[in-house]
Every structure is written in structure tokens, then in C-alpha cells.
CSV table of C-alpha atoms in Angstrom, one decimal:
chain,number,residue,atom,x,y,z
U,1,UNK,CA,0.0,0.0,0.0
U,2,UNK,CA,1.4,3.2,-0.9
U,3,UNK,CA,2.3,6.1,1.8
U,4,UNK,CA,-1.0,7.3,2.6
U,5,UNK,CA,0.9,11.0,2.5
U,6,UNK,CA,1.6,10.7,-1.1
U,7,UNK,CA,-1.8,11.2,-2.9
U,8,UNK,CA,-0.5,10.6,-6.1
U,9,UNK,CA,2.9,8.6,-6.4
U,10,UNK,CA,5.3,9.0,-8.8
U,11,UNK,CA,5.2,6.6,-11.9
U,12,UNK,CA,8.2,4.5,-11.9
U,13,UNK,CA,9.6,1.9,-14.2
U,14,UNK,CA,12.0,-0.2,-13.1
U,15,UNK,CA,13.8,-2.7,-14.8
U,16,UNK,CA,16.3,-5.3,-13.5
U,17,UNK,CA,17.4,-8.8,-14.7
U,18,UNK,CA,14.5,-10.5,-12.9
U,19,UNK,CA,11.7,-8.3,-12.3
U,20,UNK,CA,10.5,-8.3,-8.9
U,21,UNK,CA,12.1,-11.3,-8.1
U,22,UNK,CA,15.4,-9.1,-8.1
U,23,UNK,CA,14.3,-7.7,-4.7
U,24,UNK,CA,13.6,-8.8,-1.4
U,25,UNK,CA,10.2,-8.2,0.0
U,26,UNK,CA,10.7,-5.8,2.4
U,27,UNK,CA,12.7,-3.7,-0.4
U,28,UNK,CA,9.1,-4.1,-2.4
U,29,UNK,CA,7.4,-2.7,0.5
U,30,UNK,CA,10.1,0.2,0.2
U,31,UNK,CA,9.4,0.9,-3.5
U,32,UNK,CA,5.6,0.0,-2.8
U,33,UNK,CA,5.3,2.9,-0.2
U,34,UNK,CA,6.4,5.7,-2.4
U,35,UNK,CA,5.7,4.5,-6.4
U,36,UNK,CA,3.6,3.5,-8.4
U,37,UNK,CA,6.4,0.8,-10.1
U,38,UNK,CA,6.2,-1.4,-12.9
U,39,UNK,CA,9.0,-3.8,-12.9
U,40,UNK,CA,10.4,-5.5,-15.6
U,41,UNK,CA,12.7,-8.4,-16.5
U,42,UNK,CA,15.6,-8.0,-19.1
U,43,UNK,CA,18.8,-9.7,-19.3
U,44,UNK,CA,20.9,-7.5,-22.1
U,45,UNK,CA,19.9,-3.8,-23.1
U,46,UNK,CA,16.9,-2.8,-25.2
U,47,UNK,CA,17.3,-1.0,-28.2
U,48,UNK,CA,16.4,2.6,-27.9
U,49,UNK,CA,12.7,2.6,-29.1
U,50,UNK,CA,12.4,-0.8,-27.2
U,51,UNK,CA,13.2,1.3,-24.0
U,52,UNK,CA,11.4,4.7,-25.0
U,53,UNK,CA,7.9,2.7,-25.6
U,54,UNK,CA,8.4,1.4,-21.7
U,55,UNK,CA,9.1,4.3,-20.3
U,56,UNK,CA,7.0,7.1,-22.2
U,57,UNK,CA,4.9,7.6,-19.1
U,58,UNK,CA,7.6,6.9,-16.1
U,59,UNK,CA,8.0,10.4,-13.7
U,60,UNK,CA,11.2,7.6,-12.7
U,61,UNK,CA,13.2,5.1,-14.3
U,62,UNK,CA,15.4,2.8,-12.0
U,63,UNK,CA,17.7,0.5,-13.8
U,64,UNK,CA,20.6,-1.6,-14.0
U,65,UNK,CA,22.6,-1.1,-17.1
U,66,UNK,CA,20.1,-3.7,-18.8
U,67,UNK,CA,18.1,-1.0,-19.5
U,68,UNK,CA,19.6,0.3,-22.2
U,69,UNK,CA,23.3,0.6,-23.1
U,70,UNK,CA,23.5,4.3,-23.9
U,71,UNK,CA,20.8,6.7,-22.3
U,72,UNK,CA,21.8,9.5,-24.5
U,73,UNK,CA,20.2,12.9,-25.0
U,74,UNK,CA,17.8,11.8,-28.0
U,75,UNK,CA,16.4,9.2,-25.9
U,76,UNK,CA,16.0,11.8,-23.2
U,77,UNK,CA,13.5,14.0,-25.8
U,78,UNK,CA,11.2,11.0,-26.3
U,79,UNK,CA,10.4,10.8,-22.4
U,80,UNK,CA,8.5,14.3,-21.5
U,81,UNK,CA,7.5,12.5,-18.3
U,82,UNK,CA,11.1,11.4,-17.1
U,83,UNK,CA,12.3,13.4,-13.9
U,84,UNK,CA,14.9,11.1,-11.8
U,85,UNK,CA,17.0,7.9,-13.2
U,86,UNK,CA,18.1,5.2,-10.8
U,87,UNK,CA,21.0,3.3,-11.5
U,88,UNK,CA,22.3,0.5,-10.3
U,89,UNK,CA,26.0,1.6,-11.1
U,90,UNK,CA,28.6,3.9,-9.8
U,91,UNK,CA,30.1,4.5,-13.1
U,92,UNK,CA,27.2,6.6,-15.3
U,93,UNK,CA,29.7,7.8,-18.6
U,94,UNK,CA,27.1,5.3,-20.4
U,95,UNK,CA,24.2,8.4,-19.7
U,96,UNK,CA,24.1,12.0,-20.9
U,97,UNK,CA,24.1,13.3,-17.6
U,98,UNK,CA,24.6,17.2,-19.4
U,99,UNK,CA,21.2,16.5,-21.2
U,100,UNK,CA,19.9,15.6,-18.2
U,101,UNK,CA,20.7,18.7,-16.1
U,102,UNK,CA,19.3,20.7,-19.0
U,103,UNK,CA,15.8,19.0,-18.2
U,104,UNK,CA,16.1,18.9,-14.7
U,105,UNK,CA,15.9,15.1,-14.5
U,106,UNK,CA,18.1,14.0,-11.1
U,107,UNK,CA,20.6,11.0,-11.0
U,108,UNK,CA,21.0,8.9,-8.6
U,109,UNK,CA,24.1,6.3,-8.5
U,110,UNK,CA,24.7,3.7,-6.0
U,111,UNK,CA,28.2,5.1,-5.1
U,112,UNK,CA,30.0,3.0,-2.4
U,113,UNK,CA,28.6,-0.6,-2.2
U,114,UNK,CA,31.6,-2.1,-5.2
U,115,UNK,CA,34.3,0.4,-3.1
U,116,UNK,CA,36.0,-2.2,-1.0
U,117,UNK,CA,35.4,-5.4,-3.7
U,118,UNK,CA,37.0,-3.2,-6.6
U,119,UNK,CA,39.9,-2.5,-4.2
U,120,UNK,CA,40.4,-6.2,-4.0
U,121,UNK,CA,40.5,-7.1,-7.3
U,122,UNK,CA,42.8,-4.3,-8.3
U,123,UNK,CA,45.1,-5.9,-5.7
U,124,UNK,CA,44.5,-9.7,-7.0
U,125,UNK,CA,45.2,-8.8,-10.8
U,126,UNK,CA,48.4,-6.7,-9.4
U,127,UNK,CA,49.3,-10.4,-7.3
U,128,UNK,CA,48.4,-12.2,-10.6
U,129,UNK,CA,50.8,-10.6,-12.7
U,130,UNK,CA,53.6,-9.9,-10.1
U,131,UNK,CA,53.4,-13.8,-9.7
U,132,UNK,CA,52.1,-15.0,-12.6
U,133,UNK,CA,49.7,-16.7,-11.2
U,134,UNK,CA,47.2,-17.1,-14.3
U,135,UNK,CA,49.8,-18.1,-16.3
U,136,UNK,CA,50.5,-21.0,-13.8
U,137,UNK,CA,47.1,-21.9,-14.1
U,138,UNK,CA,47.9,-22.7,-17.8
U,139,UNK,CA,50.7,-24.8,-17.3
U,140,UNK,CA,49.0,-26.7,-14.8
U,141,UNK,CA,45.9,-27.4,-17.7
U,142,UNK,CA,48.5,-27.7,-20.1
U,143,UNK,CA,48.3,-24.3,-22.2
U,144,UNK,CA,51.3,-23.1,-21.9
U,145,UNK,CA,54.5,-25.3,-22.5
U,146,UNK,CA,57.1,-26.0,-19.8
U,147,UNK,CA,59.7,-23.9,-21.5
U,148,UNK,CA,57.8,-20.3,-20.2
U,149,UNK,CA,59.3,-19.0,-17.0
U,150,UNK,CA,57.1,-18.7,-14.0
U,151,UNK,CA,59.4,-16.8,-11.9
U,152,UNK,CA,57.4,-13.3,-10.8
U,153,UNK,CA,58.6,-10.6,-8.4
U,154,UNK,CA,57.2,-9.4,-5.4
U,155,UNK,CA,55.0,-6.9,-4.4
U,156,UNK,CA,56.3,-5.9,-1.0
U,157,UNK,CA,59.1,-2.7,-1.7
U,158,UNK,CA,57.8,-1.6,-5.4
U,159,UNK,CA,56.3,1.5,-6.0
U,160,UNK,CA,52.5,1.7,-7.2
U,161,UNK,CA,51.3,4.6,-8.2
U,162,UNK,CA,47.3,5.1,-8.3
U,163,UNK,CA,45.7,7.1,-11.0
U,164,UNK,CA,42.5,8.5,-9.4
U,165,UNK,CA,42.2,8.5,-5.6
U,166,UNK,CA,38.0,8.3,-4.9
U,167,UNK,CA,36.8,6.2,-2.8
U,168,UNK,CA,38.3,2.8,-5.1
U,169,UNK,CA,42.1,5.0,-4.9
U,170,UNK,CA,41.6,5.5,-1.5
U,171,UNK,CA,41.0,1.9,0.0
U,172,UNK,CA,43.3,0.3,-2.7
U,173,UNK,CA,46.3,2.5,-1.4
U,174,UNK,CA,45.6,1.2,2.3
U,175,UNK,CA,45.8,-2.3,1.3
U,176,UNK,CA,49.0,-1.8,-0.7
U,177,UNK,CA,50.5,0.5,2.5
U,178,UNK,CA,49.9,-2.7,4.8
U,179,UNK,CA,52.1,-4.5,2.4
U,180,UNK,CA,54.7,-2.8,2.5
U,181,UNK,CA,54.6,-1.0,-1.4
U,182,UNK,CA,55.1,3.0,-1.2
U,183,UNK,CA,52.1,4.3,-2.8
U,184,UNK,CA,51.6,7.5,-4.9
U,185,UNK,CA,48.6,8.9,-6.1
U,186,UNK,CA,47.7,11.3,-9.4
U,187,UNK,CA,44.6,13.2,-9.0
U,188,UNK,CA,43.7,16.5,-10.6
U,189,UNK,CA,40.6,16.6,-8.6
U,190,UNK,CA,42.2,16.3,-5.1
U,191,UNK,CA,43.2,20.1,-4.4
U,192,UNK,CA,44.9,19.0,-0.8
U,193,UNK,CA,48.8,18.7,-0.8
U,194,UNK,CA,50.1,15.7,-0.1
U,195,UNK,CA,53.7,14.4,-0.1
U,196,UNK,CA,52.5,11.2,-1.8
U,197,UNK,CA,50.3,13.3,-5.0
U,198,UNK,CA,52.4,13.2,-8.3
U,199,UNK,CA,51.5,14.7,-11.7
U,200,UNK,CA,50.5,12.0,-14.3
U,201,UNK,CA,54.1,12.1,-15.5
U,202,UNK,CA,55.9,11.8,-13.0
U,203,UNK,CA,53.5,8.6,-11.4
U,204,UNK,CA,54.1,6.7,-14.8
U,205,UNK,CA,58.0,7.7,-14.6
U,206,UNK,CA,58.6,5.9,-10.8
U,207,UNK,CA,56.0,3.3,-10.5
U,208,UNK,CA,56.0,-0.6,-11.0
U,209,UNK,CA,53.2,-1.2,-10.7
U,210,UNK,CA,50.1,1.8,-12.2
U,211,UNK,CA,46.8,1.2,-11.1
U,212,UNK,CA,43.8,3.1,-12.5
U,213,UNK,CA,41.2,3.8,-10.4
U,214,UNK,CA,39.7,6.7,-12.1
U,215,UNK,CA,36.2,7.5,-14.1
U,216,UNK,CA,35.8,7.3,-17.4
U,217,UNK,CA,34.3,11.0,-18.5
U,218,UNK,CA,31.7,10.5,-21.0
U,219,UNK,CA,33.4,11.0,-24.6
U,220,UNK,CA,36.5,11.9,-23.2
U,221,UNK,CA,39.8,10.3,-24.5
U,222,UNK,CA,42.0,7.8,-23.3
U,223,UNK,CA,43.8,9.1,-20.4
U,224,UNK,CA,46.7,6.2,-20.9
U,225,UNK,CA,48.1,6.6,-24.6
U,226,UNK,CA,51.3,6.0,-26.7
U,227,UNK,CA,52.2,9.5,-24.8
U,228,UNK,CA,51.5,8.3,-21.5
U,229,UNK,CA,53.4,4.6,-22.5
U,230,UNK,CA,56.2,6.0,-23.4
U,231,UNK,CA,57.0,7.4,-19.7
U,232,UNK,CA,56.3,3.7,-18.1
U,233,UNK,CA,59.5,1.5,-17.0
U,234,UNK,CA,59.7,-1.8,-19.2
U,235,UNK,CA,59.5,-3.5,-16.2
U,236,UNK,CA,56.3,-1.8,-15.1
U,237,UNK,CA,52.4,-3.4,-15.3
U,238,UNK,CA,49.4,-1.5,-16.0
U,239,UNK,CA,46.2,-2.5,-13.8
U,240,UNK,CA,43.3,-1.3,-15.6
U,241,UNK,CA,39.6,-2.4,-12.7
U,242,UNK,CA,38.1,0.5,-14.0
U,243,UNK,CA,36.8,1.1,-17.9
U,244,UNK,CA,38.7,0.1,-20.6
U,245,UNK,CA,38.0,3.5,-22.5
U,246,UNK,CA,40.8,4.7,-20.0
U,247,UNK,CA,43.8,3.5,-22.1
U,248,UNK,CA,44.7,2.8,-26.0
U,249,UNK,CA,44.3,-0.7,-26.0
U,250,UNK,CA,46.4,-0.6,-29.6
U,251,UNK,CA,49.1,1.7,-27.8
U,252,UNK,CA,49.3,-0.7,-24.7
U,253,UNK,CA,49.6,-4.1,-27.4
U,254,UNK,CA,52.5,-1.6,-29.3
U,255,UNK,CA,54.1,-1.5,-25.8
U,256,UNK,CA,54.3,-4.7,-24.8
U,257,UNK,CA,54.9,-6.0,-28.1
U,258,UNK,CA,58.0,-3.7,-27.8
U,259,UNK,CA,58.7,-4.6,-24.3
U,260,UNK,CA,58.4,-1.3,-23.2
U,261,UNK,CA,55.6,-2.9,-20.7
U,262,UNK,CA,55.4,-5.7,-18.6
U,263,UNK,CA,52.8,-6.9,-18.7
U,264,UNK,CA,48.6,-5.6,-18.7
U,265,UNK,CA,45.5,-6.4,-16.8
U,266,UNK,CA,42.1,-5.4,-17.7
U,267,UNK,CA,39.1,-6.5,-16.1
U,268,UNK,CA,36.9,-6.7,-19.1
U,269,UNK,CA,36.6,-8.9,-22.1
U,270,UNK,CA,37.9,-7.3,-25.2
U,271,UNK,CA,38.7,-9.3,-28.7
U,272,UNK,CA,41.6,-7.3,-29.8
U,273,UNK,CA,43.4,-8.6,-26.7
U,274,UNK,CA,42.4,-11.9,-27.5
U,275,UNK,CA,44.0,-11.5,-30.8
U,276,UNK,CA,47.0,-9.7,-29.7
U,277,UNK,CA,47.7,-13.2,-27.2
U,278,UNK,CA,48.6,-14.7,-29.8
U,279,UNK,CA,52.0,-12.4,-30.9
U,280,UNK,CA,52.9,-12.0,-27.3
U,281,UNK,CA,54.8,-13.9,-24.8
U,282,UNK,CA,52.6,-16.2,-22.8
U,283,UNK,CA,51.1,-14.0,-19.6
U,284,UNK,CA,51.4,-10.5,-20.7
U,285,UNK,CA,47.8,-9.8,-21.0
U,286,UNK,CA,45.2,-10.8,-18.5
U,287,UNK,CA,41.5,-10.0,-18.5
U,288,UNK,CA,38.6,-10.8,-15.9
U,289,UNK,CA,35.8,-10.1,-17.5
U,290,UNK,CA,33.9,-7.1,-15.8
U,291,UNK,CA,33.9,-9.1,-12.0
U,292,UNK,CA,35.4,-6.8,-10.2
U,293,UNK,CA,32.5,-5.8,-8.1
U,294,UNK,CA,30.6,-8.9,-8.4
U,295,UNK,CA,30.4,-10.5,-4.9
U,296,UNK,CA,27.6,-11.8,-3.1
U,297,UNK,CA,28.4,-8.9,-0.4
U,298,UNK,CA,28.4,-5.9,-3.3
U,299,UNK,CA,25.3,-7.0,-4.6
U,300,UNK,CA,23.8,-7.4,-1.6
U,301,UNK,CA,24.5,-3.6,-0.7
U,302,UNK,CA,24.1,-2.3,-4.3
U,303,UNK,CA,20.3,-3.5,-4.5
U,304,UNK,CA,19.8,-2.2,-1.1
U,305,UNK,CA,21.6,1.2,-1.8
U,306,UNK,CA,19.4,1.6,-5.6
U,307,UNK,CA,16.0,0.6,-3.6
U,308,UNK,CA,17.0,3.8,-1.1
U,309,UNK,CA,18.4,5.9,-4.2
U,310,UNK,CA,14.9,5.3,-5.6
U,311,UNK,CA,12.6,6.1,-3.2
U,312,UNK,CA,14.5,9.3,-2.1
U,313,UNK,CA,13.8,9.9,-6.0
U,314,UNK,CA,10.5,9.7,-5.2
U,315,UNK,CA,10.5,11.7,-2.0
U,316,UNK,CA,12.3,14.2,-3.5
U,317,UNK,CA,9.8,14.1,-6.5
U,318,UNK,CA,7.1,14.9,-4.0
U,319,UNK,CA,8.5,17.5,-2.2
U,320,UNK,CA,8.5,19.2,-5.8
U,321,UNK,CA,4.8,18.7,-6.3
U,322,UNK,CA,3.9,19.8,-3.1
């Protein structure tokens, strides 16, 4: 039953991978009290009349990146209705937040519940490469023949230097302080000084190990190029948990192919890598496949923190009307 002090509810469309059987119930009752929702199953993104025709009348739309892959501005004009969008994200370069803000339509991100799981993984690819552990993997199933080294380095005494220091920076540089790596950070946004805080150049000149932990801007261009490549030590690996739009995947093949890199990990799925495997020295390139924040803890807070990012949506919506 909806909140008897809401008279009218806002219309909300909300669309996850299985409906309503995404949420708990309480977390129903939660969306119940404040909307009037519509929930709907998809597993891959709709194309862009698909989505318009679902959501011509929503005041809300609350959605995973199912939805649709790219909420861009001419979407936006076909939804008169649409005042808030609810993601359950933290990154959002795949929605035109400018032609948002020009209509007044709110975002709302789930922010912090992949902080701590990101963190992790950034440290388990950086552990991966250091000590080839993938590539022991494949000797053990047979994929790689006995004559490749396994012999890795350590992480304990390098220097890894973080490229964006948010909330993913932040906790990644603790765990790499406990240890024992001296950690530096590159941050244009962070205004504070800080005897750790390089510019980009000089972070890519001293590290071993370059993690980036940064957003991707929406259009914007790589931040990691030939450029930026060119500053790295040969001995130096490139940690990419983030998006892959960060770096020039066909500098960062150049580079390794060149051995002016050690070695790169990505945690997406991308078929140029796959292809450029096969000219490169067994366990240069490793990708996970988007996991990073896909544990049974993250998701348990991200569907809890997008059920409160959508009914303050609402609430806020109603403070508006009223």
C-alpha cells in the first residue's frame, strides 16, 4: 500500500534482470510505499525505441545497465514524463548526464557498495601478474609449454602509483601500504597537498606497478596513450579495474609487443586482446571479464543502496509537487 501521504505517487519503471524477483520483499514494501512501479525483466539492453515505448509515461526510471546501453540525449526528448534515473551503477559515462541537467531530470548512482570489492581485485590482478599466477594456471591445464618461466617478483618494496584517488584509490592504497609498497597517487581533482600526490608524468616515470582507479568522463579520451606509454618502466604493469575507454588498448599491445611494458590487466573482455595473445609472450595480457564488483556482499548492498536511491527519488519528487 502506498504512503498514505503521497496522494499521487510518482510513476516508476523499473527494470532489473529479474523483475520483482530481483528484490527482497521488504525492499518491495520500500518501492511500494512511495511508487507507483512497474517492474520489468531483461537480461541484455533494449534498443532505444524498445526502452522509449516502456518508459514514455515513467516520472522515474530505476535500472541496472540492462536498460539500455546508452541513455543518450535523443532518448531523453522521447520521455517528456522522465524526472529522476536510478542506477544500479557507480560509473554513469554510459548516460548523458549534461542532457539531463538541462531538463532537470536527477541521478541517482549507487556510489559506495563495489568500493571495497574493486579495491580487492585491483590488488588480485596486481598479485596475478607480479606472480604469474594465471599463467600458472595454464601450465598446470596444459596451455602453456614447460619452457615459459614462472618466476614473478614481489609486491612488497615496489612502488605503485594510483591514478584517481575516490573512494576505489583511497581503500586500494591502504591495502597496498599494509604490504609494504610505497604508494603514490595522481589526481587532478584532489586540491589538498600531499607528499604522496604526483603529476600523471611523474607517477608513470617511478612506478612498478600503475593502477587506474579513475572514471571514465563521457566522450572523453583515453587518459593512458602512446604519450602516457612511453614514460612507463619496461618492467612496469598496468592495472586497468576501471573502464577500458581509460587507455589505447592498440598503444598498450605496441608497448608490450615492444617490451616497453610488462605486462597488462584489464578486467573486461575485449577481442583485440584476445588476438593480440597470440603475438605475445605467454602472460602479458590478463583480462577478468567485468567481476570486479561482483560478490555476493556488493550486490547485496548495491540492490539495497538503488532501492534507497529510488525512493528518495521519489521523495524528492514529491517534495516538488507539493
Amino acid at each position: 500500500m502506498h504512503d498514505q501521504s503521497i496522494k499521487n505517487p510518482p510513476r516508476a519503471v523499473v527494470i532489473s534482470a529479474r523483475g520483482q524477483d530481483s528484490f527482497e520483499s521488504r525492499q518491495l514494501d520500500q518501492l511500494n510505499e512511495v511508487l507507483s512501479a512497474a517492474h520489468h525483466a531483461r537480461l541484455a539492453p533494449m534498443t532505444p525505441d524498445a526502452f522509449t515505448e516502456l518508459c514514455i509515461d515513467a516520472d522515474i526510471v530505476a535500472m541496472t545497465r540492462r536498460g539500455v546501453h546508452d541513455l543518450d540525449s535523443t532518448i531523453l526528448e522521447r520521455l517528456p514524463a522522465l524526472r529522476a534515473v536510478s542506477i544500479y551503477a557507480t560509473g554513469f559515462e554510459w548516460l548523458d548526464a549534461e542532457a539531463m541537467a538541462r531538463r532537470d531530470i536527477s541521478l541517482h548512482i549507487a556510489a559506495g557498495y563495489s568500493t571495497r570489492v574493486v579495491a580487492e581485485h585491483a590488488l588480485a590482478m596486481m598479485l596475478a601478474m607480479a606472480r604469474r599466477v594465471h599463467l600458472s594456471n595454464d601450465r598446470c591445464r596444459g596451455h602453456c609449454p614447460d619452457s615459459v618461466s614462472l618466476r614473478g617478483g614481489e609486491l612488497h618494496g615496489k612502488t605503485a602509483g594510483i591514478v584517481g584517488y575516490g573512494r576505489i584509490g583511497r581503500c586500494l592504497a591502504d591495502m597496498l601500504r599494509a604490504l609494504g609498497l610505497d604508494v603514490t597517487f595522481a589526481d587532478p581533482a584532489v586540491d589538498e597537498p600531499a607528499a604522496d600526490k604526483r603529476a600523471l608524468d611523474g607517477l608513470l616515470r617511478e612506478s612498478d606497478h600503475i593502477i587506474l582507479c579513475a572514471c571514465h568522463v563521457r566522450n572523453a579520451p583515453p587518459i593512458i596513450g602512446k604519450q602516457e606509454l612511453s614514460l612507463c618502466a619496461p618492467h612496469a604493469y598496468l592495472i586497468n579495474p576501471s573502464r577500458p575507454h581509460l587507455v589505447d588498448h592498440r598503444a598498450v599491445v605496441d608497448a608490450l609487443e615492444q617490451r616497453a611494458l610488462a605486462g597488462y590487466a584489464l578486467d573486461d573482455c575485449l577481442p583485440e586482446l584476445h588476438e593480440a595473445e597470440k603475438r605475445l609472450d605467454f602472460g602479458r595480457i590478463l583480462q577478468t571479464g567485468h567481476t570486479a564488483w561482483y560478490s555476493n556482499e556488493a550486490m547485496a548492498r548495491g540492490l539495497q543502496e538503488w532501492v534507497d536511491n529510488t525512493v528518495a527519488a521519489a521523495r524528492m519528487l514529491e517534495t516538488i509537487r507539493s
